[in-house]
Phi, psi and omega in degrees: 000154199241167192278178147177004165099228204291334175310338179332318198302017202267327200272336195328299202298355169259346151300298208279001178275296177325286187306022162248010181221343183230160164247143219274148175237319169234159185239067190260155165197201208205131182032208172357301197293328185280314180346291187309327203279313195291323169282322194301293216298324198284338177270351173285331166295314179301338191289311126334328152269050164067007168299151167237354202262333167006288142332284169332280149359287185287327162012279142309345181289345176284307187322297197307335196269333173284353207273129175291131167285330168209162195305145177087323168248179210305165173298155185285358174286308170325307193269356179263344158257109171248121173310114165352131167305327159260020150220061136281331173293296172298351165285331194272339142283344153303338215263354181248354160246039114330082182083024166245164210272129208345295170330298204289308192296325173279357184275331190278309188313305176308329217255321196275333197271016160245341158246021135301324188237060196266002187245333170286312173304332174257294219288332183298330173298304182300333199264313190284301187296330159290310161353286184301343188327281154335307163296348167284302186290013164268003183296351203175149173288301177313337196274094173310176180286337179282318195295316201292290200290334158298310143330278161330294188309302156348291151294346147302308190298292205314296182289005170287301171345270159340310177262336168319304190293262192353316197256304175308340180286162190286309203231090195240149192258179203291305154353275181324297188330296177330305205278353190228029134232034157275301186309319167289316163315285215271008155267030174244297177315321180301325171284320143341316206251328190277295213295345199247329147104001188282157127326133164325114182218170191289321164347317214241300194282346149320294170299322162271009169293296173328315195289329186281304196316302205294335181309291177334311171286334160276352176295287174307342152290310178301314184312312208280348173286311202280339175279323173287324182282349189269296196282354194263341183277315181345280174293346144326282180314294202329278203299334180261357162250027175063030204057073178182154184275335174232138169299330204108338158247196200275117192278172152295110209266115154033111158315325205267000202273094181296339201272158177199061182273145180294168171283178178317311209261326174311293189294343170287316159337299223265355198264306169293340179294321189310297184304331165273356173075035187245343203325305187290012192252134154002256180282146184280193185287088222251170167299338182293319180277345163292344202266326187092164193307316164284090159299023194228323160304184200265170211266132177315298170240135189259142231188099163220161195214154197273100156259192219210132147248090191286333198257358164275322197085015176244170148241154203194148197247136180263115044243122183322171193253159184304132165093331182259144211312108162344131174220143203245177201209151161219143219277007164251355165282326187294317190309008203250336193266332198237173156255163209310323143343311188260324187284317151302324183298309209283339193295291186293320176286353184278330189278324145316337188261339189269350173306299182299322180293319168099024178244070196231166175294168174315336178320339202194340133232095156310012157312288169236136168233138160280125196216171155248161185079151158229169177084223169300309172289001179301156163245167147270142212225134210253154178286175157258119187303113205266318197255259211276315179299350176290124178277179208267316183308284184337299180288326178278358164270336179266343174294314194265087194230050206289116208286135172105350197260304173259148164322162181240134201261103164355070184237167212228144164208160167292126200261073183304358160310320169297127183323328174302310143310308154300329177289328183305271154346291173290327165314306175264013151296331195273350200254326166292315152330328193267344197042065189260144174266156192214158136236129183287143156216130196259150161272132177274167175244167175276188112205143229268131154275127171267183157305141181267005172274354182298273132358310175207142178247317163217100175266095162308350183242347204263013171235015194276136169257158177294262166277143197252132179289335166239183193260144184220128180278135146211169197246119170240160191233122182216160193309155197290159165305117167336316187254006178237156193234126181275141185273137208239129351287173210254167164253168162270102159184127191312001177253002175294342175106320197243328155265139182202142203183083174327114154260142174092004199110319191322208187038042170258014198225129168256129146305171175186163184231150188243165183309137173292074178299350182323321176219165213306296191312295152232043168276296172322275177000296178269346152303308185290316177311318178289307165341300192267333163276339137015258193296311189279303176316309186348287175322305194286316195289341187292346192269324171298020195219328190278163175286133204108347187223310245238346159263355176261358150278086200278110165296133135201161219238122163240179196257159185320330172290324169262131203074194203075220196302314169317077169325295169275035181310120190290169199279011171284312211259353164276011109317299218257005152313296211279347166289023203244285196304294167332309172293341220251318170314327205261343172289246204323329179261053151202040131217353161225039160288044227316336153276359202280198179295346186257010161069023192066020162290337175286345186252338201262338179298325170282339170291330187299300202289340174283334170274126109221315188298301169312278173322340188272319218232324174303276157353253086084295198290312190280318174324290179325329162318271179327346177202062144232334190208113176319167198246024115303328167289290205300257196006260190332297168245035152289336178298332184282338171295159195266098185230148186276181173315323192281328204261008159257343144333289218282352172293295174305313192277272195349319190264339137301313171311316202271359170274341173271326162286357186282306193275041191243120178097336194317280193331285165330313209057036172271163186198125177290356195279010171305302199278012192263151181279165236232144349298123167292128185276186171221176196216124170230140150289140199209142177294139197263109180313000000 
């Protein structure tokens, strides 16, 4: 399931449409999408212990989630992303130039961040009409010191006024511009003349050029002052919330404030338990209760989601992969992302997993301790549990880290590259040999975990079989097609506009838009904007044309107000996401259902083109096999790998077989990749995420 923040809202109702004709066995997703992934798994674990209602449950979440929390205020979608207390005033102003169009959003930006600061703004005004005072009173004798600075404040409102209207309008021509800063000099000069009691004189329009100017010029000092002062606590909060405006759990609320509704992770905590039939239990919902009891069979249900290790540059799919390097936490930074609940299990599970690793605080192995810092300031930093002991909120918090809107989460591992380390090592490699007792203290490195859509968005690969014994779905969600308009009330049919799910052979055609270059400024913009979706896309868009893939891929397209950034979305349009998503389940089971309207012709056409995919590209590779090194050279050297009796047999007859499947066609000189569909894929060894 793909990412997208608020589209999340698409899936409850397509799970539960799925789950009543299939049982779920594996689940990825990605940010929002792990969000999905993580409640499908957690209600199908309940569905499987005897919850029956599960389902159901998640269903229902778009409503709940579209629901006001007290009369009058935002929605429960809303309220579930809570801000840092010192950057709730700028979330709540990024939050209203959100998804609106440049012009509009930087004029609304301007206006509330100035009436963020509105006892500044006017004291700034009031400092500026004395200022200006003077230049008034030099016209007459007569004009005091309250009329002179009264005048000024005035003309200040006014030419504040005056450029407000100006900017707000979308579109004003230079003409215009011209004609209403004539208009404005000359009601200045005119006041000039009442206040000063003078006759016309050249006088009166000099001073009033000065006045419009200098007005002009304390307007453009206050912006830049009310702007410098926005971004400098911004970034200030940012950084003291770990880049982001909301942690994830429940801030403190508002004096003025009724709701006391939980934050993201709080509530996702008490939401997968509900859904797994877990609420009364100890510990929340870990990989271990997805998995089943036996961790040596193959897994009940399987659940995996994408993070981002931005300070690696990698990525990586939770529940981490086998072999890779311990990674640690510090439980006063982590309390701040999970609640005390998940944070005692990990408390407790940490001190099991570094016992087996032979990596703990002193406390509990002395062999080795990981710490950061040194000296008075060191912490000792507890592991993060890589497999069964992990709860399921922890890997979906960390895929959904969407950057500045949620925090980016801290986990620390040993960078044994470092000098430091390696002097570490060898020490106490060198005090044991001697058979001296030693402890190691190793120095940790941070590293910051993101959004896992940052990489991958909708990782489509992480359940693909050469050939698949079940049907494996996905959802991707993207902007409506230019030349299609979703049609209200909406069909189940690719010309609806809202749904699309290549029939016949189809979907080989992407649309794209290219950047709007009409002016410098955001031609650029949006070049660096395509740029950078690339860069994240690249992978995830290739798939979507190919054969094998591109039919078990249901599109669906929203309109600009919906999902992303749209936070505040009205409980209209978080409906009708969520029948989006319900039409876009009832498209896959009434073509790859054996009850849906195509009787499984739909599954069985994808299994034809996936051996048709297979055979094109398997055939093909062991020829290719077959004639660079007789299969007495591999033979010869699989004997050098460290394999037991039974598992170099079973190596040598592998390598025969596959020398012989090598030779298959040769002499004819046939080859399947004719019949395979085009674009023909290929099969490499790839680093495993």
């Amino acid at each position: 399931m793909k990412g997208g923040i608020t589209s999340g809202v698409v899936y409850p109702k397509l799970i539960y449409e799925l789950s009543q004709r299939y049982q779920f066995k594996s689940i990825g997703g990605t940010s929002a999408g792990a969000i999905a992934a993580g409640a499908c798994a957690a209600a199908e674990y309940g569905r499987q212990n005897g919850q029956t209602c599960s389902f159901e449950r998640l269903k229902q979440l778009p409503e709940e989630l579209g629901e006001t929390v007290a009369p009058g205020k935002r929605s429960r979608l809303l309220s579930l992303f809570q801000p840092s207390p010192d950057l709730r005033q700028h979330f709540d102003v990024l939050l209203q130039v959100l998804n609106k169009k440049p012009h509009s959003a930087i004029i609304d930006m301007l206006i509330r961040m100035l009436t963020g600061k509105i006892v500044a703004v006017l004291a700034l005004l009031l400092i500026g009409a004395v200022l200006l005072g003077p230049l008034i009173q030099s016209l007459s004798g007569n004009v005091n010191f309250w009329m002179a600075t009264g005048t000024s404040l005035c003309a200040l409102v006014l030419v504040g006024t005056a450029l407000w209207r100006c900017a707000a309008a979308s579109a004003v021509s230079r003409f215009s511009m011209l004609l209403a800063c004539v208009g404005i000099y000359l009601l200045l000069v005119i006041g000039l003349k009442l206040v000063s009691g003078l006759a016309w004189h050249c006088a009166l329009f000099g001073i009033g050029l000065s006045l419009l100017a200098c007005a002009v010029l304390t307007w453009a000092f206050i912006l830049s002052l009310v702007g410098f002062l926005f971004a400098r606590s911004l970034l200030a909060g940012l950084h003291r919330n770990r880049y982001g405006f909301c942690s994830g759990r429940t801030m403190p609320t508002p004096p003025d404030s009724e709701s006391t509704s939980p934050g993201l992770t709080d509530w996702l905590t008490t939401y997968f338990d509900d859904l797994a039939g877990l609420k009364q239990r100890e510990h929340p919902l870990t990989f271990g209760d997805l998995w089943g009891g036996d961790l040596q069979k193959e897994r009940n249900i399987n659940l995996e989601v994408m993070t981002s290790a931005v300070s690696q540059h990698m990525i990586y799919g939770i529940p981490f992969r086998e072999g890779m390097p311990p990674l640690c936490y510090d439980p006063e930074e982590l309390k701040d992302y999970f609640p005390k609940r998940v944070m005692d299990w990990l408390a407790r599970t940490a001190v099991r997993a570094d016992m087996q690793c032979g990596i703990a605080p002193e406390a509990y192995a002395p062999d080795t301790n990981i710490q950061v810092g040194e000296g008075t300031n060191a912490r000792v930093l507890h592991r993060l549990p890589h497999g069964a002991d992990l709860p399921v909120v922890v890997a979906v918090r960390m895929s959904l880290s969407f950057p500045l809107l949620l925090s980016a989460i801290p986990l620390y591992a040993v960078d044994f590259s470092r000098k430091g380390n390696q002097l570490e090592i060898d020490r106490v490699r060198a005090a044991k040999k001697a058979g001296e007792p030693a402890k190691a203290t190793l120095q940790a490195t941070r590293i910051w975990f993101s959004d896992g859509g940052i990489g991958s968005n909708i990782p489509l690969h992480m359940f693909d079989a050469l050939l698949p014994g079940h049907p494996t779905f996905a959802i991707n969600l993207k902007a409506k097609h230019p030349d299609i308009e979703i049609k209200t009330p909406e069909i189940q049919d690719n010309q609806s506009g809202r749904i699309y799910l290549p029939e016949n052979g189809g979907g080989h055609l992407r649309p794209w838009t290219s950047p709007k270059d009409e002016k410098p400024l955001p031609g650029l913009a949006g070049f660096l904007v395509s740029i950078l979706n690339t860069m994240q896309n690249w992978r995830d868009e290739i798939q979507f044309t190919y054969p094998s893939f591109k039919d078990r891929i249901v599109q669906i397209s929203l309109r600009e107000n919906e999902g992303g950034l749209n936070l505040d979305m009205p409980k209209e349009t978080i409906a009708a996401l969520g029948n989006a998503g319900s039409m876009a389940a009832h498209r896959l089971i009434n073509r790859f259902h054996p009850d849906g309207a195509q009787n499984g012709q739909g599954w069985t056409k994808h299994q034809k083109t996936r051996l048709a995919t297979f055979l094109g590209t398997m055939q093909p590779g062991s020829a290719a096999l077959y004639k660079t090194t007789p299969v007495e050279r591999w033979t010869q050297l699989a004997s050098r790998i460290d394999y037991t009796q039974a598992q170099m047999a079973l190596a040598k007859d592998f390598l025969t077989e596959l020398d012989k499947l090598g030779s298959l066609g040769a002499a004819q000189k046939l080859s399947l990749e004719c019949a395979a569909p085009k674009p023909v894929a290929q099969i490499r060894i790839s680093p495993k995420i």
